[in-house]
CSV table of C-alpha atoms and ligand atoms in Angstrom, one decimal:
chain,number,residue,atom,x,y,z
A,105,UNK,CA,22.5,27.7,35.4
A,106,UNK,CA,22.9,29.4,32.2
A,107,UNK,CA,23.5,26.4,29.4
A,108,UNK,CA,25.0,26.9,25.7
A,109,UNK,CA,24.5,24.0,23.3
A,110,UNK,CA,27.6,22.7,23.1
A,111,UNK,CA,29.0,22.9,19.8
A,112,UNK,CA,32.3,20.5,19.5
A,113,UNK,CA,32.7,18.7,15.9
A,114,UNK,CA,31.4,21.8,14.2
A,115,UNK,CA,30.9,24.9,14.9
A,116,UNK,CA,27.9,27.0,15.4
A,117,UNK,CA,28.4,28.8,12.1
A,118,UNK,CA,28.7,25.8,9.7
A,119,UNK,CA,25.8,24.4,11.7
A,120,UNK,CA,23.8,27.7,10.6
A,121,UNK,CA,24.9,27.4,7.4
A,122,UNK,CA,24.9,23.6,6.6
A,123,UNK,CA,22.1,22.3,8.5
A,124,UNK,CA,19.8,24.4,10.0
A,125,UNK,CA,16.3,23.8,7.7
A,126,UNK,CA,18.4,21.4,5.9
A,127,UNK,CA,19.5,18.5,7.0
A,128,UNK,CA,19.7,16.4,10.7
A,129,UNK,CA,22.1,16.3,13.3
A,130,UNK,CA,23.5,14.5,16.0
A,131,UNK,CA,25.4,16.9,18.5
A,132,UNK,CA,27.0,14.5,21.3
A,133,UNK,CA,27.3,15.6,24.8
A,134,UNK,CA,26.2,19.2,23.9
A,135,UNK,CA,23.9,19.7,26.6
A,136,UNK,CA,24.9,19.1,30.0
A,137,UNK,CA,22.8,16.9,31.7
A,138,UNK,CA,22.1,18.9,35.1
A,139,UNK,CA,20.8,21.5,32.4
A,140,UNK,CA,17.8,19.2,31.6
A,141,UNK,CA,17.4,17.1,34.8
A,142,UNK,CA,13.7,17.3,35.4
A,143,UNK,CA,11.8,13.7,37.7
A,144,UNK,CA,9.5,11.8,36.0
A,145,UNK,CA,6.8,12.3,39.0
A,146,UNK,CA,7.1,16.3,38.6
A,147,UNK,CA,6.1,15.7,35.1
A,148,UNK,CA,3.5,13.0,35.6
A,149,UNK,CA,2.3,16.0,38.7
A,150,UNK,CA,1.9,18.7,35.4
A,151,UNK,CA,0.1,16.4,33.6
A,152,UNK,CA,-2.2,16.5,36.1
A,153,UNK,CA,-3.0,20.1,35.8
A,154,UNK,CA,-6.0,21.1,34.3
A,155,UNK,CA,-4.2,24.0,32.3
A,156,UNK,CA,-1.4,22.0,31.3
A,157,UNK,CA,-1.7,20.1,28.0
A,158,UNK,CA,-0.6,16.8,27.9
A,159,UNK,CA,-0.9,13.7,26.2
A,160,UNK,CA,-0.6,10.0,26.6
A,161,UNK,CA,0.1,7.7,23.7
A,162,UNK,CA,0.3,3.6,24.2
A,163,UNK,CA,1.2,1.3,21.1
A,164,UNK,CA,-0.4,-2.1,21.7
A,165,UNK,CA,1.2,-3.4,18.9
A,166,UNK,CA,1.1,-3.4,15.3
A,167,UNK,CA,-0.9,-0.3,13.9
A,168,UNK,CA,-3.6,-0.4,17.3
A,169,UNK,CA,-2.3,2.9,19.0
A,170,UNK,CA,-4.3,4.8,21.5
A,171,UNK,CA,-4.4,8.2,22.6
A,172,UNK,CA,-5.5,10.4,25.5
A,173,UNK,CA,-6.0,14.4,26.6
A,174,UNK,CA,-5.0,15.0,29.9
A,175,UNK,CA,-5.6,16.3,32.5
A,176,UNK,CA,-5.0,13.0,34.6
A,177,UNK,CA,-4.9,11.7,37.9
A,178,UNK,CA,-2.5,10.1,40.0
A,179,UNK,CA,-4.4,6.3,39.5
A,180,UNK,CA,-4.1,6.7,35.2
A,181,UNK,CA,-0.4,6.0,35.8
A,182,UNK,CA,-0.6,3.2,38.0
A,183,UNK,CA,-3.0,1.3,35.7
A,184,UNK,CA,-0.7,1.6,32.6
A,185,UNK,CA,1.1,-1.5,30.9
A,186,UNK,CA,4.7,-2.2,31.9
A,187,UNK,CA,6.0,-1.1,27.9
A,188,UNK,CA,5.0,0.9,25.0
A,189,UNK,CA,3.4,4.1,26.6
A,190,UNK,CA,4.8,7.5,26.8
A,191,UNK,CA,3.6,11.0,28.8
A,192,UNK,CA,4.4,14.0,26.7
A,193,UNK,CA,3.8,17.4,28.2
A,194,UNK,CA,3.9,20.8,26.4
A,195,UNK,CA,4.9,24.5,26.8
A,196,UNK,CA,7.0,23.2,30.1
A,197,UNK,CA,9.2,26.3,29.9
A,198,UNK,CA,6.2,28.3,30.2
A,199,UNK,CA,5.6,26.5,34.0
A,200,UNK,CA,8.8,25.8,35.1
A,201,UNK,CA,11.6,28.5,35.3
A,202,UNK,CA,14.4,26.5,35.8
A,203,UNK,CA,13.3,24.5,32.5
A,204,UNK,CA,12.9,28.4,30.6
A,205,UNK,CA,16.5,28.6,31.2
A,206,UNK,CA,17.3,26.1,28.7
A,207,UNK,CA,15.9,28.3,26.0
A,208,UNK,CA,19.4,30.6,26.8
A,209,UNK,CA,20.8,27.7,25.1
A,210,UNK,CA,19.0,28.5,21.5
A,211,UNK,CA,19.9,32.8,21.6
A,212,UNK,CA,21.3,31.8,18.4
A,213,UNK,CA,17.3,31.6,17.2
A,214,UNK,CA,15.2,34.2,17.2
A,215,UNK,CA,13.3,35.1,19.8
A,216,UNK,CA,9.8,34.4,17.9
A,217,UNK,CA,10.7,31.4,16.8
A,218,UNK,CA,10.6,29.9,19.5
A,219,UNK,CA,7.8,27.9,20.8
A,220,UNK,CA,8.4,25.6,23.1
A,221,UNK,CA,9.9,22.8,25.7
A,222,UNK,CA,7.6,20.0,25.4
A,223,UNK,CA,9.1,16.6,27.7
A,224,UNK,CA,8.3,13.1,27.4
A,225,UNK,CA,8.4,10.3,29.7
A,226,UNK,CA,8.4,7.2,28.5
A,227,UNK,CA,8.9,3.3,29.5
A,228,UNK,CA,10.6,0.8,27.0
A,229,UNK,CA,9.8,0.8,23.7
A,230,UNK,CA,7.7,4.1,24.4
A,231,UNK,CA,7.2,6.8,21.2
A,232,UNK,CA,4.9,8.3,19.3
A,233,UNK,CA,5.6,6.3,16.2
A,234,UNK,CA,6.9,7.5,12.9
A,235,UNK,CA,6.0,10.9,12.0
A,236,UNK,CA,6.9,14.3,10.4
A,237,UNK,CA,6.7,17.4,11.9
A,238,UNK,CA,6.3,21.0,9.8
A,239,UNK,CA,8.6,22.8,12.3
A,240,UNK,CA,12.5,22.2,13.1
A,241,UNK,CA,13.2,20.9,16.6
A,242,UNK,CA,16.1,20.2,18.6
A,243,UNK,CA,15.3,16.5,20.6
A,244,UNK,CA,17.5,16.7,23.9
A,245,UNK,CA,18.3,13.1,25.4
A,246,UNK,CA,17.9,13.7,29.6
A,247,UNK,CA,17.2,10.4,30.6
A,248,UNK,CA,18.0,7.1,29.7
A,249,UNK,CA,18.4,6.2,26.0
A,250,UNK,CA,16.1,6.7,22.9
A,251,UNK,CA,16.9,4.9,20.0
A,252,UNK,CA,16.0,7.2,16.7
A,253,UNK,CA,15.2,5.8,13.1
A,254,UNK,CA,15.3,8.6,10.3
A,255,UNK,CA,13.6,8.5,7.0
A,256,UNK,CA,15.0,10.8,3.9
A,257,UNK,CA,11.5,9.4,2.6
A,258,UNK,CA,9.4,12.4,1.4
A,259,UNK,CA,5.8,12.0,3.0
A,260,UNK,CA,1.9,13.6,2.0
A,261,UNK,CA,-0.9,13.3,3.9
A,262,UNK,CA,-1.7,9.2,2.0
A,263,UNK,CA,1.2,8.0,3.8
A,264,UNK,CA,-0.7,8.1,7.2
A,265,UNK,CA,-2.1,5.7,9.0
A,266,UNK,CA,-5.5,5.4,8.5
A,267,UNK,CA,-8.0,5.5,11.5
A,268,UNK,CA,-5.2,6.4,14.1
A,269,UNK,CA,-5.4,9.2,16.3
A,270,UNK,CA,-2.0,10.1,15.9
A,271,UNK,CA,-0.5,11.0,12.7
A,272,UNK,CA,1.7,8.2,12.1
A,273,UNK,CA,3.3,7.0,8.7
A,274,UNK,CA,2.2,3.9,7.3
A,275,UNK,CA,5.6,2.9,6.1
A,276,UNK,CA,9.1,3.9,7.7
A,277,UNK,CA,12.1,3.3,5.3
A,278,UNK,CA,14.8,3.7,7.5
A,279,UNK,CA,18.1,5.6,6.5
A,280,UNK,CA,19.6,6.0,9.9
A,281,UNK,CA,19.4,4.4,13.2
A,282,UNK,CA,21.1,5.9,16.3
A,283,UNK,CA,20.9,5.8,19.8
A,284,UNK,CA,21.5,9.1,22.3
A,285,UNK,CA,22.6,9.3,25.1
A,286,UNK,CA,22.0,11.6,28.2
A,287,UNK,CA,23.6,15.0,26.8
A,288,UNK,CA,23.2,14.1,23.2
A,289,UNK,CA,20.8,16.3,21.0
A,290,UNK,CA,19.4,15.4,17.7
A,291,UNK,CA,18.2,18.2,15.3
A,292,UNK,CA,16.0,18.1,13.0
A,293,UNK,CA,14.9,19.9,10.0
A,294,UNK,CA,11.3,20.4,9.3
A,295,UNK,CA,9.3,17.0,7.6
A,296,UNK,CA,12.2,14.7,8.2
A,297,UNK,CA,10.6,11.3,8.9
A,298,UNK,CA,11.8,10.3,12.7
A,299,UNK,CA,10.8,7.3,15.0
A,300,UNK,CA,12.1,7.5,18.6
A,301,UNK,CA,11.6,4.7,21.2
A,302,UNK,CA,12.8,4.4,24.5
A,303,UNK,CA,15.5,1.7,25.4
A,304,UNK,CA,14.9,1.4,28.9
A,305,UNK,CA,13.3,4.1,30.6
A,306,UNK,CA,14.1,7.4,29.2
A,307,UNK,CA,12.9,11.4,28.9
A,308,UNK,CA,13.5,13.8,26.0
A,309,UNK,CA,13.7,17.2,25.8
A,310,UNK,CA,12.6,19.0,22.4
A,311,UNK,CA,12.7,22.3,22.3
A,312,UNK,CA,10.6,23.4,19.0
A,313,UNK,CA,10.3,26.4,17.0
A,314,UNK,CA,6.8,27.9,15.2
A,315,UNK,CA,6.6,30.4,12.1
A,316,UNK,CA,3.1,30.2,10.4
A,317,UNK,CA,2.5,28.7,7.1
A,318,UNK,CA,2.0,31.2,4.3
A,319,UNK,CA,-1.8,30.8,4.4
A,320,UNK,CA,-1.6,31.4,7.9
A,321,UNK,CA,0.8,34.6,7.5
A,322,UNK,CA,-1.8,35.7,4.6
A,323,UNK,CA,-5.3,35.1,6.4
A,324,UNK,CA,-4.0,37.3,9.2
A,325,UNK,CA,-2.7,40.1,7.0
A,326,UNK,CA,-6.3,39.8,5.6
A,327,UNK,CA,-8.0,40.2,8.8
A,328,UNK,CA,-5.5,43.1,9.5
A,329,UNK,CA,-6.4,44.7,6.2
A,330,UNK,CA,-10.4,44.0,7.1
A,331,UNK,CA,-10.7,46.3,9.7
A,332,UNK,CA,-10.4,49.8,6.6
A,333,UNK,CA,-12.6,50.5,4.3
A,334,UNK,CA,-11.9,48.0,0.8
A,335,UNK,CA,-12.1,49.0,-2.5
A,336,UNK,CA,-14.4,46.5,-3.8
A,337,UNK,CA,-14.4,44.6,-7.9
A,338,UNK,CA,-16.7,46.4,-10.4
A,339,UNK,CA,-17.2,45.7,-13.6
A,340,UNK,CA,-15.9,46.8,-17.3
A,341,UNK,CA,-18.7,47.1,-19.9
A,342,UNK,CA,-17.6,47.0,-23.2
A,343,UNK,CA,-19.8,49.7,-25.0
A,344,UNK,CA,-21.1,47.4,-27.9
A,345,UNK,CA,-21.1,43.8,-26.1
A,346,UNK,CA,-24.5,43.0,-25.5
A,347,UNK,CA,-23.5,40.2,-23.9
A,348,UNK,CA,-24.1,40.5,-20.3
A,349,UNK,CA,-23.0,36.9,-18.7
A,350,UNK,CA,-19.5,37.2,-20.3
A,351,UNK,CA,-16.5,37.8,-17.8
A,352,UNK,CA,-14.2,40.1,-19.6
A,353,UNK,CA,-10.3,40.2,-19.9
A,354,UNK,CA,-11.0,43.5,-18.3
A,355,UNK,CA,-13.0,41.9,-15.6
A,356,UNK,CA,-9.9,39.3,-14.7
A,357,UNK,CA,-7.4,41.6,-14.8
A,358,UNK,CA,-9.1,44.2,-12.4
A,359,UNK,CA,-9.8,41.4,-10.0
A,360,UNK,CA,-6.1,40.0,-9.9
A,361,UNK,CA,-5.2,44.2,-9.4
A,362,UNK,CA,-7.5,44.3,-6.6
A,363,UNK,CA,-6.2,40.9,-5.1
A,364,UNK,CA,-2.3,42.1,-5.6
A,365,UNK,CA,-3.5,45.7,-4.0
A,366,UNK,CA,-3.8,43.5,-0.8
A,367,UNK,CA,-0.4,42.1,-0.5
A,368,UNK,CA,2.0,44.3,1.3
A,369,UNK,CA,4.7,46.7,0.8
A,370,UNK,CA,7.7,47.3,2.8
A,371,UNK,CA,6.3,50.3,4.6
A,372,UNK,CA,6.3,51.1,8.3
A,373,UNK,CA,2.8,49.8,8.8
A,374,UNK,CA,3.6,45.9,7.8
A,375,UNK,CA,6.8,46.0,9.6
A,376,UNK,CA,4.6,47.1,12.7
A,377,UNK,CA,2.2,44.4,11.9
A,378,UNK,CA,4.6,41.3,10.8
A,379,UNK,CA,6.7,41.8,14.1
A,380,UNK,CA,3.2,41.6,16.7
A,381,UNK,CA,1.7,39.0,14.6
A,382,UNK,CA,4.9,36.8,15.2
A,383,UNK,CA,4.9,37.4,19.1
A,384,UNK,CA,1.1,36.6,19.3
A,385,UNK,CA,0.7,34.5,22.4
A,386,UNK,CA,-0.7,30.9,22.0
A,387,UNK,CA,-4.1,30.8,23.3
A,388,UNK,CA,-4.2,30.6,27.5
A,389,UNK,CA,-0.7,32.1,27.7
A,390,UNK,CA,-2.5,35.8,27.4
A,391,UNK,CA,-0.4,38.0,29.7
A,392,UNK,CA,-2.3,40.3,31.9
A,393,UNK,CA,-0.7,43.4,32.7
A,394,UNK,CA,-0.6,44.6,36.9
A,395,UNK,CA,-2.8,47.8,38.2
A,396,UNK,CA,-1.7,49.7,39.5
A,397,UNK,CA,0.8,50.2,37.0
A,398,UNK,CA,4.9,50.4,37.7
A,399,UNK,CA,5.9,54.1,37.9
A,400,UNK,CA,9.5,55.0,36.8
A,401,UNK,CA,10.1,56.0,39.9
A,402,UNK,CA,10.2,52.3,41.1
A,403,UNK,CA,12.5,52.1,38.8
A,404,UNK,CA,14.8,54.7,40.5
A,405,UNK,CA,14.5,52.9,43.8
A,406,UNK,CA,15.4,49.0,42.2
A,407,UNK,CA,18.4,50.6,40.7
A,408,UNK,CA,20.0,51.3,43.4
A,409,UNK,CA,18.9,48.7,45.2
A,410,UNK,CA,20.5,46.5,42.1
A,411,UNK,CA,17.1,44.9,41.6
A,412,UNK,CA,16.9,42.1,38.7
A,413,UNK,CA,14.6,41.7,36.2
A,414,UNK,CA,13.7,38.9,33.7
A,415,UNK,CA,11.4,38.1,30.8
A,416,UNK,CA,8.2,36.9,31.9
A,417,UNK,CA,8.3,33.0,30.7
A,418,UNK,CA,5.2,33.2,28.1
A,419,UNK,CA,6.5,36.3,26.1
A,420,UNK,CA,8.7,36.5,23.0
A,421,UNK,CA,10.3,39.1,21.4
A,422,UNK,CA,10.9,41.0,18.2
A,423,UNK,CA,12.7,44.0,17.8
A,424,UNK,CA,11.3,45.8,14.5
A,425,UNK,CA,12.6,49.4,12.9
A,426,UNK,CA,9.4,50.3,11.0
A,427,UNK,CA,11.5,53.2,9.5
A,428,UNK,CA,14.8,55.0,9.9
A,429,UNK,CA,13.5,57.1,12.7
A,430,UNK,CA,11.2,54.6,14.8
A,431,UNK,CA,12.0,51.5,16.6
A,432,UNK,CA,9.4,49.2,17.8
A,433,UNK,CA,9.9,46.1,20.1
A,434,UNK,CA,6.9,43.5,19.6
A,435,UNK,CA,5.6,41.3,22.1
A,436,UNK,CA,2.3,39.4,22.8
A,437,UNK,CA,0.9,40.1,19.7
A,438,UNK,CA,1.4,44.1,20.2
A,439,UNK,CA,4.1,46.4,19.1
A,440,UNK,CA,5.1,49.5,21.6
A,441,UNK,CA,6.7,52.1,19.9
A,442,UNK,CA,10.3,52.7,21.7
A,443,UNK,CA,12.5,55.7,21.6
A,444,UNK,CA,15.5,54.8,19.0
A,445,UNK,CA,17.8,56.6,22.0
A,446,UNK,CA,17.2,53.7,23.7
A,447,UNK,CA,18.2,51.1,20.9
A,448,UNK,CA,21.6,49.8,23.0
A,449,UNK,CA,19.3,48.9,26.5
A,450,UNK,CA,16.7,47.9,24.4
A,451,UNK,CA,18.6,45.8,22.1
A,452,UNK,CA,20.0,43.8,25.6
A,453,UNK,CA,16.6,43.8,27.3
A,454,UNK,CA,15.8,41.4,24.1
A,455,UNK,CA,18.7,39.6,24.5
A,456,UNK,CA,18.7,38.7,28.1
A,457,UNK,CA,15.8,36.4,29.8
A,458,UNK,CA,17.3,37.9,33.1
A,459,UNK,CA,19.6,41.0,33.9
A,460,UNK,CA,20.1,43.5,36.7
A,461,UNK,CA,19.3,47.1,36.1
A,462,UNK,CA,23.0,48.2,36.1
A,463,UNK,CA,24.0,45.9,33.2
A,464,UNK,CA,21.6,48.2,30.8
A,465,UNK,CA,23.7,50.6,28.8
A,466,UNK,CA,22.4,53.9,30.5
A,467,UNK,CA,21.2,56.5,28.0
A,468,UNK,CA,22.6,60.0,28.4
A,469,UNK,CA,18.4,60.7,29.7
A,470,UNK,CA,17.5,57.5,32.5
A,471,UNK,CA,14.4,58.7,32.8
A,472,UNK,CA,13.3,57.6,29.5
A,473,UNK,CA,14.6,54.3,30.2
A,474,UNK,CA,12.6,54.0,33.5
A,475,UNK,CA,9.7,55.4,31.8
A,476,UNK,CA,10.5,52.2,29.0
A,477,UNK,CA,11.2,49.7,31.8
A,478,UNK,CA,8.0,51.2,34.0
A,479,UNK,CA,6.2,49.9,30.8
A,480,UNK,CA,7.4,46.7,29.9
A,481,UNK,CA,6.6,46.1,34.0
A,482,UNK,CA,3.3,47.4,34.2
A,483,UNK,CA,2.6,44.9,30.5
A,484,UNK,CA,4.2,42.2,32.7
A,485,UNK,CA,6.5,41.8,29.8
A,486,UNK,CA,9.4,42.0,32.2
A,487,UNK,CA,8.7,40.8,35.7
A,488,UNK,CA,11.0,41.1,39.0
A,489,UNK,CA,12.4,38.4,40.8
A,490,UNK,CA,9.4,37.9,43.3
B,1922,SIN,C1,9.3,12.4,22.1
B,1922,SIN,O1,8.7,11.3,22.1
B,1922,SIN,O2,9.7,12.9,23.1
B,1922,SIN,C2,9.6,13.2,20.9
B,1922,SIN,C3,8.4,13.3,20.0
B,1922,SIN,C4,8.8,13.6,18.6
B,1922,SIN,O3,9.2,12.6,17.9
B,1922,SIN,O4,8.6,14.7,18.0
B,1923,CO,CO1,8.3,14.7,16.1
């Protein structure tokens, strides 16, 4: 199945243009539900993996909410109250395949953005409280009903709860109170205040994006820039001062030089940088590439046998020029420089989670496409069907 999110009271443009960091959303019936159908117990089964992080939240009223790390076992969810709790399980898409094809439905984000399919389970009156979170997300209703409260309330770190293991707000004004339905998706900008609980039993879907903040962005250009030799601050003596604790105009100015030396230009070596940083892999979903390595003759023989191929679930991609003459395509926290011939295939290889061989433009040279392909293979950027 290869799902769209179903634009139908507005259309994907004005959505880009009028809500998309802005404002929320409610899209009805815009996923189909056969796209998201996923059972409870093959959930509660990955929460029981030990590399699978997941998380169980109960509200026993009031502000007393509790939460717990998996990995479970079977008997934690046979011990659990008959209301208020809710199984939330992350990076799914990077488990399941048939839940990866969802993220066909978001082409319309970039490729680095995304982050990931996280799915909740949860009984009536299941959530995980009011909250913000820093990155936008699209919240798919599979199951049941969820009832959402939105807040256009503008929250800081003082509005938490305090003592709470979860980061929930203190105090909710609500602005808006809906409920969705199987199908329905609610997006939501960054920091918009949300509260869903479950009417009934119910799962949700969100499918979240990731960007780093700009400390983040800077404190790995720093580390980037750490591994060449640094000028380093000296000082500026004034010839008569005499007065050797004073820090000079001089002194300020050369040390806000020095600092503003370290920000970046627009040159071929930040380009390079910005579009692997952006791909890095979350920690455990490091992808190991196969020995012995694919040859592009392998390549010749899958051809013709109209072998498929398909992005291998934990990678994301970014397709950087770092000049007019270079191309590089970024992935897993590397970028692999790529012949600019090859622009058109490569362009679609980023496009495509899954394609045969013979839907690639073909270059006037196909070796240097095998030779490409061979690559992205043996990096297990690309896998084959099996
Ligand atoms: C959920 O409970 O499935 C959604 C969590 C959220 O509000 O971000
Ligand atoms: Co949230």
């Amino acid at each position: 199945m290869n799902p769209r999110l179903i634009f139908r009271d507005i259309s994907r443009s004005r959505f880009i243009a009028e809500y998309w960091h802005k404002r929320p959303l409610v899209l009805r019936q815009a996923i189909p539900p056969a796209a998201v159908a996923l059972a409870p117990d093959e959930l509660a089964g990955l929460a029981c993996e030990p590399d699978i992080e997941s998380r169980l939240v109960i509200h026993h009223g009031g502000t007393d909410w509790s939460l717990r790390h998996g990995p479970f076992e079977e008997q934690d969810f046979t011990r659990l109250p008959a209301r208020d709790w809710t199984l939330l399980v992350q990076d799914v898409d990077k488990h399941l395949a048939e839940v990866a094809a969802l993220l066909d439905a978001f082409d319309f984000v970039p490729d680095w953005r995304l982050d990931d399919i996280m799915i909740s389970y949860a009984v009536d009156g299941g959530g995980v409280g009011p909250h913000t979170d820093n990155y936008d997300v699209f919240l798919i209703q599979a199951l049941g009903r969820r009832r959402w409260r939105l807040s256009d309330g503008v929250f800081g770190e003082e509005d938490l709860l305090p003592n709470c293991p979860l980061r929930i707000l203190k105090d909710f004004p609500v602005d808006q109170d809906l409920v969705l339905e199987p199908g329905d998706v609610l997006y939501l900008p960054p920091r918009v205040g949300h509260w869903g609980t479950a009417v009934g039993e119910c799962m949700t879907w969100s499918v979240g994006m990731r960007g780093p903040s700009d400390l983040e962005l800077l404190a790995a250009w720093i580390e980037h820039l750490a591994h060449r030799e640094r000028p380093h601050l000296g000082d500026s003596i004034a010839p008569d001062s005499g007065d050797p604790a004073r820090l000079t105009t001089d002194d300020i100015a050369h040390a806000r030089e020095l600092l503003q030396g370290c920000l970046p230009g627009d040159n071929p070596d930040f380009r390079r940088w910005l579009g692997a940083h952006l791909t890095e892999p979350k920690p455990g979903f490091e992808i190991e590439p196969i020995d012995p390595p694919c040859s592009p003759e392998m390549l010749r023989a899958w051809r013709r046998e109209g072998q498929s191929l398909h992005r291998h679930p934990w990678a994301r991609f970014a397709l950087v020029q770092p000049d007019m003459e270079s191309l590089a395509l970024c992935c897993q926290g590397e970028a692999l420089t790529v012949d600019p011939a090859l622009e058109p295939a490569v362009t679609l290889i980023c496009r495509l989670r899954h394609f045969t061989l013979d839907q690639l433009p073909a270059p006037p040279d196909t070796t240097r496409l095998d030779s490409l392909l061979a690559e992205l293979l043996t990096r297990r950027w690309l896998v084959t069907d099996d």
